[in-house]
mmCIF file with all atom_site columns, C-alpha atoms in Angstrom:
data_model
loop_
_atom_site.group_PDB
_atom_site.id
_atom_site.type_symbol
_atom_site.label_atom_id
_atom_site.label_alt_id
_atom_site.label_comp_id
_atom_site.label_asym_id
_atom_site.label_entity_id
_atom_site.label_seq_id
_atom_site.pdbx_PDB_ins_code
_atom_site.Cartn_x
_atom_site.Cartn_y
_atom_site.Cartn_z
_atom_site.occupancy
_atom_site.B_iso_or_equiv
_atom_site.pdbx_formal_charge
_atom_site.auth_seq_id
_atom_site.auth_comp_id
_atom_site.auth_asym_id
_atom_site.auth_atom_id
_atom_site.pdbx_PDB_model_num
ATOM 1   C CA . UNK A 1 1   ? 81.390 73.879 120.710 1.00 0.00 ? 1   UNK A CA 1
ATOM 2   C CA . UNK A 1 2   ? 80.414 74.965 124.241 1.00 0.00 ? 2   UNK A CA 1
ATOM 3   C CA . UNK A 1 3   ? 81.207 72.689 127.171 1.00 0.00 ? 3   UNK A CA 1
ATOM 4   C CA . UNK A 1 4   ? 78.469 70.212 128.026 1.00 0.00 ? 4   UNK A CA 1
ATOM 5   C CA . UNK A 1 5   ? 76.541 71.256 131.153 1.00 0.00 ? 5   UNK A CA 1
ATOM 6   C CA . UNK A 1 6   ? 75.926 68.881 134.043 1.00 0.00 ? 6   UNK A CA 1
ATOM 7   C CA . UNK A 1 7   ? 72.288 68.333 133.082 1.00 0.00 ? 7   UNK A CA 1
ATOM 8   C CA . UNK A 1 8   ? 73.251 67.454 129.519 1.00 0.00 ? 8   UNK A CA 1
ATOM 9   C CA . UNK A 1 9   ? 75.761 64.928 130.859 1.00 0.00 ? 9   UNK A CA 1
ATOM 10  C CA . UNK A 1 10  ? 73.185 63.383 133.186 1.00 0.00 ? 10  UNK A CA 1
ATOM 11  C CA . UNK A 1 11  ? 70.684 63.037 130.320 1.00 0.00 ? 11  UNK A CA 1
ATOM 12  C CA . UNK A 1 12  ? 73.250 61.523 127.953 1.00 0.00 ? 12  UNK A CA 1
ATOM 13  C CA . UNK A 1 13  ? 74.699 59.121 130.513 1.00 0.00 ? 13  UNK A CA 1
ATOM 14  C CA . UNK A 1 14  ? 71.241 58.037 131.692 1.00 0.00 ? 14  UNK A CA 1
ATOM 15  C CA . UNK A 1 15  ? 70.255 57.329 128.094 1.00 0.00 ? 15  UNK A CA 1
ATOM 16  C CA . UNK A 1 16  ? 73.478 55.395 127.499 1.00 0.00 ? 16  UNK A CA 1
ATOM 17  C CA . UNK A 1 17  ? 72.547 53.233 130.509 1.00 0.00 ? 17  UNK A CA 1
ATOM 18  C CA . UNK A 1 18  ? 69.084 52.623 128.979 1.00 0.00 ? 18  UNK A CA 1
ATOM 19  C CA . UNK A 1 19  ? 67.517 54.042 132.118 1.00 0.00 ? 19  UNK A CA 1
ATOM 20  C CA . UNK A 1 20  ? 64.346 56.091 132.403 1.00 0.00 ? 20  UNK A CA 1
ATOM 21  C CA . UNK A 1 21  ? 64.121 59.259 134.460 1.00 0.00 ? 21  UNK A CA 1
ATOM 22  C CA . UNK A 1 22  ? 61.880 57.356 136.893 1.00 0.00 ? 22  UNK A CA 1
ATOM 23  C CA . UNK A 1 23  ? 64.408 54.533 137.309 1.00 0.00 ? 23  UNK A CA 1
ATOM 24  C CA . UNK A 1 24  ? 67.179 57.015 138.034 1.00 0.00 ? 24  UNK A CA 1
ATOM 25  C CA . UNK A 1 25  ? 64.935 58.975 140.382 1.00 0.00 ? 25  UNK A CA 1
ATOM 26  C CA . UNK A 1 26  ? 64.058 55.787 142.275 1.00 0.00 ? 26  UNK A CA 1
ATOM 27  C CA . UNK A 1 27  ? 67.754 55.000 142.764 1.00 0.00 ? 27  UNK A CA 1
ATOM 28  C CA . UNK A 1 28  ? 68.309 58.507 144.138 1.00 0.00 ? 28  UNK A CA 1
ATOM 29  C CA . UNK A 1 29  ? 65.072 58.580 146.174 1.00 0.00 ? 29  UNK A CA 1
ATOM 30  C CA . UNK A 1 30  ? 63.962 61.777 144.467 1.00 0.00 ? 30  UNK A CA 1
ATOM 31  C CA . UNK A 1 31  ? 61.101 62.595 142.110 1.00 0.00 ? 31  UNK A CA 1
ATOM 32  C CA . UNK A 1 32  ? 61.319 62.015 138.353 1.00 0.00 ? 32  UNK A CA 1
ATOM 33  C CA . UNK A 1 33  ? 60.544 65.722 137.918 1.00 0.00 ? 33  UNK A CA 1
ATOM 34  C CA . UNK A 1 34  ? 63.759 66.558 139.813 1.00 0.00 ? 34  UNK A CA 1
ATOM 35  C CA . UNK A 1 35  ? 65.687 64.457 137.276 1.00 0.00 ? 35  UNK A CA 1
ATOM 36  C CA . UNK A 1 36  ? 63.893 66.338 134.507 1.00 0.00 ? 36  UNK A CA 1
ATOM 37  C CA . UNK A 1 37  ? 64.891 69.656 136.075 1.00 0.00 ? 37  UNK A CA 1
ATOM 38  C CA . UNK A 1 38  ? 68.528 68.489 136.296 1.00 0.00 ? 38  UNK A CA 1
ATOM 39  C CA . UNK A 1 39  ? 68.498 67.366 132.667 1.00 0.00 ? 39  UNK A CA 1
ATOM 40  C CA . UNK A 1 40  ? 67.034 70.682 131.532 1.00 0.00 ? 40  UNK A CA 1
ATOM 41  C CA . UNK A 1 41  ? 69.722 72.523 133.518 1.00 0.00 ? 41  UNK A CA 1
ATOM 42  C CA . UNK A 1 42  ? 66.984 74.254 135.482 1.00 0.00 ? 42  UNK A CA 1
ATOM 43  C CA . UNK A 1 43  ? 68.223 72.839 138.776 1.00 0.00 ? 43  UNK A CA 1
ATOM 44  C CA . UNK A 1 44  ? 71.639 71.615 139.945 1.00 0.00 ? 44  UNK A CA 1
ATOM 45  C CA . UNK A 1 45  ? 71.886 68.440 142.032 1.00 0.00 ? 45  UNK A CA 1
ATOM 46  C CA . UNK A 1 46  ? 73.191 68.812 145.585 1.00 0.00 ? 46  UNK A CA 1
ATOM 47  C CA . UNK A 1 47  ? 76.594 67.381 146.519 1.00 0.00 ? 47  UNK A CA 1
ATOM 48  C CA . UNK A 1 48  ? 75.208 64.073 147.817 1.00 0.00 ? 48  UNK A CA 1
ATOM 49  C CA . UNK A 1 49  ? 73.174 63.567 144.644 1.00 0.00 ? 49  UNK A CA 1
ATOM 50  C CA . UNK A 1 50  ? 76.199 64.316 142.459 1.00 0.00 ? 50  UNK A CA 1
ATOM 51  C CA . UNK A 1 51  ? 78.215 61.663 144.300 1.00 0.00 ? 51  UNK A CA 1
ATOM 52  C CA . UNK A 1 52  ? 75.410 59.120 143.932 1.00 0.00 ? 52  UNK A CA 1
ATOM 53  C CA . UNK A 1 53  ? 74.782 60.055 140.287 1.00 0.00 ? 53  UNK A CA 1
ATOM 54  C CA . UNK A 1 54  ? 78.461 59.528 139.485 1.00 0.00 ? 54  UNK A CA 1
ATOM 55  C CA . UNK A 1 55  ? 78.370 56.054 141.016 1.00 0.00 ? 55  UNK A CA 1
ATOM 56  C CA . UNK A 1 56  ? 75.159 55.049 139.287 1.00 0.00 ? 56  UNK A CA 1
ATOM 57  C CA . UNK A 1 57  ? 76.205 56.438 135.903 1.00 0.00 ? 57  UNK A CA 1
ATOM 58  C CA . UNK A 1 58  ? 79.745 55.053 136.091 1.00 0.00 ? 58  UNK A CA 1
ATOM 59  C CA . UNK A 1 59  ? 81.661 58.323 135.910 1.00 0.00 ? 59  UNK A CA 1
ATOM 60  C CA . UNK A 1 60  ? 83.629 60.465 138.347 1.00 0.00 ? 60  UNK A CA 1
ATOM 61  C CA . UNK A 1 61  ? 82.196 63.448 140.167 1.00 0.00 ? 61  UNK A CA 1
ATOM 62  C CA . UNK A 1 62  ? 84.923 65.532 138.527 1.00 0.00 ? 62  UNK A CA 1
ATOM 63  C CA . UNK A 1 63  ? 83.580 64.538 135.119 1.00 0.00 ? 63  UNK A CA 1
ATOM 64  C CA . UNK A 1 64  ? 80.007 65.490 136.040 1.00 0.00 ? 64  UNK A CA 1
ATOM 65  C CA . UNK A 1 65  ? 81.211 68.825 137.404 1.00 0.00 ? 65  UNK A CA 1
ATOM 66  C CA . UNK A 1 66  ? 83.317 69.584 134.334 1.00 0.00 ? 66  UNK A CA 1
ATOM 67  C CA . UNK A 1 67  ? 86.779 69.189 135.887 1.00 0.00 ? 67  UNK A CA 1
ATOM 68  C CA . UNK A 1 68  ? 87.595 66.220 133.633 1.00 0.00 ? 68  UNK A CA 1
ATOM 69  C CA . UNK A 1 69  ? 87.053 66.432 129.899 1.00 0.00 ? 69  UNK A CA 1
ATOM 70  C CA . UNK A 1 70  ? 86.516 62.696 129.289 1.00 0.00 ? 70  UNK A CA 1
ATOM 71  C CA . UNK A 1 71  ? 84.426 60.259 131.237 1.00 0.00 ? 71  UNK A CA 1
ATOM 72  C CA . UNK A 1 72  ? 86.258 57.537 133.104 1.00 0.00 ? 72  UNK A CA 1
ATOM 73  C CA . UNK A 1 73  ? 86.134 54.183 131.394 1.00 0.00 ? 73  UNK A CA 1
ATOM 74  C CA . UNK A 1 74  ? 84.221 52.653 134.309 1.00 0.00 ? 74  UNK A CA 1
ATOM 75  C CA . UNK A 1 75  ? 81.335 50.424 133.339 1.00 0.00 ? 75  UNK A CA 1
ATOM 76  C CA . UNK A 1 76  ? 77.869 51.677 134.328 1.00 0.00 ? 76  UNK A CA 1
ATOM 77  C CA . UNK A 1 77  ? 76.101 49.640 136.982 1.00 0.00 ? 77  UNK A CA 1
ATOM 78  C CA . UNK A 1 78  ? 74.062 46.656 135.842 1.00 0.00 ? 78  UNK A CA 1
ATOM 79  C CA . UNK A 1 79  ? 70.375 46.503 136.718 1.00 0.00 ? 79  UNK A CA 1
ATOM 80  C CA . UNK A 1 80  ? 71.149 43.965 139.477 1.00 0.00 ? 80  UNK A CA 1
ATOM 81  C CA . UNK A 1 81  ? 73.826 46.236 140.944 1.00 0.00 ? 81  UNK A CA 1
ATOM 82  C CA . UNK A 1 82  ? 71.409 49.168 140.818 1.00 0.00 ? 82  UNK A CA 1
ATOM 83  C CA . UNK A 1 83  ? 68.775 47.127 142.651 1.00 0.00 ? 83  UNK A CA 1
ATOM 84  C CA . UNK A 1 84  ? 71.252 46.204 145.408 1.00 0.00 ? 84  UNK A CA 1
ATOM 85  C CA . UNK A 1 85  ? 72.268 49.858 145.716 1.00 0.00 ? 85  UNK A CA 1
ATOM 86  C CA . UNK A 1 86  ? 68.660 50.970 145.949 1.00 0.00 ? 86  UNK A CA 1
ATOM 87  C CA . UNK A 1 87  ? 67.822 48.367 148.593 1.00 0.00 ? 87  UNK A CA 1
ATOM 88  C CA . UNK A 1 88  ? 70.984 49.089 150.575 1.00 0.00 ? 88  UNK A CA 1
ATOM 89  C CA . UNK A 1 89  ? 70.093 52.774 150.869 1.00 0.00 ? 89  UNK A CA 1
ATOM 90  C CA . UNK A 1 90  ? 67.245 51.847 153.214 1.00 0.00 ? 90  UNK A CA 1
ATOM 91  C CA . UNK A 1 91  ? 69.219 49.600 155.582 1.00 0.00 ? 91  UNK A CA 1
ATOM 92  C CA . UNK A 1 92  ? 70.268 50.462 159.109 1.00 0.00 ? 92  UNK A CA 1
ATOM 93  C CA . UNK A 1 93  ? 73.985 50.795 159.800 1.00 0.00 ? 93  UNK A CA 1
ATOM 94  C CA . UNK A 1 94  ? 73.982 47.371 161.462 1.00 0.00 ? 94  UNK A CA 1
ATOM 95  C CA . UNK A 1 95  ? 72.214 45.727 158.509 1.00 0.00 ? 95  UNK A CA 1
ATOM 96  C CA . UNK A 1 96  ? 74.545 47.507 156.072 1.00 0.00 ? 96  UNK A CA 1
ATOM 97  C CA . UNK A 1 97  ? 77.547 46.029 157.926 1.00 0.00 ? 97  UNK A CA 1
ATOM 98  C CA . UNK A 1 98  ? 75.927 42.567 157.670 1.00 0.00 ? 98  UNK A CA 1
ATOM 99  C CA . UNK A 1 99  ? 75.380 43.057 153.937 1.00 0.00 ? 99  UNK A CA 1
ATOM 100 C CA . UNK A 1 100 ? 79.005 44.084 153.434 1.00 0.00 ? 100 UNK A CA 1
ATOM 101 C CA . UNK A 1 101 ? 80.221 41.108 155.481 1.00 0.00 ? 101 UNK A CA 1
ATOM 102 C CA . UNK A 1 102 ? 78.044 38.752 153.436 1.00 0.00 ? 102 UNK A CA 1
ATOM 103 C CA . UNK A 1 103 ? 79.221 40.228 150.132 1.00 0.00 ? 103 UNK A CA 1
ATOM 104 C CA . UNK A 1 104 ? 82.847 39.857 151.228 1.00 0.00 ? 104 UNK A CA 1
ATOM 105 C CA . UNK A 1 105 ? 82.155 36.235 152.199 1.00 0.00 ? 105 UNK A CA 1
ATOM 106 C CA . UNK A 1 106 ? 80.637 35.537 148.764 1.00 0.00 ? 106 UNK A CA 1
ATOM 107 C CA . UNK A 1 107 ? 83.592 37.183 147.030 1.00 0.00 ? 107 UNK A CA 1
ATOM 108 C CA . UNK A 1 108 ? 86.050 35.142 149.074 1.00 0.00 ? 108 UNK A CA 1
ATOM 109 C CA . UNK A 1 109 ? 84.154 31.923 148.207 1.00 0.00 ? 109 UNK A CA 1
ATOM 110 C CA . UNK A 1 110 ? 84.267 32.849 144.495 1.00 0.00 ? 110 UNK A CA 1
ATOM 111 C CA . UNK A 1 111 ? 88.037 33.318 144.643 1.00 0.00 ? 111 UNK A CA 1
ATOM 112 C CA . UNK A 1 112 ? 88.675 29.860 146.075 1.00 0.00 ? 112 UNK A CA 1
#
């Protein structure tokens, strides 16, 4: 059986996450048609998109690119985590630092 291409992996992983092409496109700030082109292997995502896709889909970039045969056992992001990621992409550097500080504060409070 031939090796699965990157677009086939994106389609399969997106489906496993119960995510539509539009939802994935929104998280990446690209058009749903770009996702469709990736999934049809008609277009290859750029390096930044591959990194973001790996994070969203819960796999390594090496897996997406075919350097690892099996996906990592990382859990895909929950819908709440995806929403935070999407919102964080539009923050200034200063606001991003504040968000990180706040998240660390919440985590510390949870551990006490």
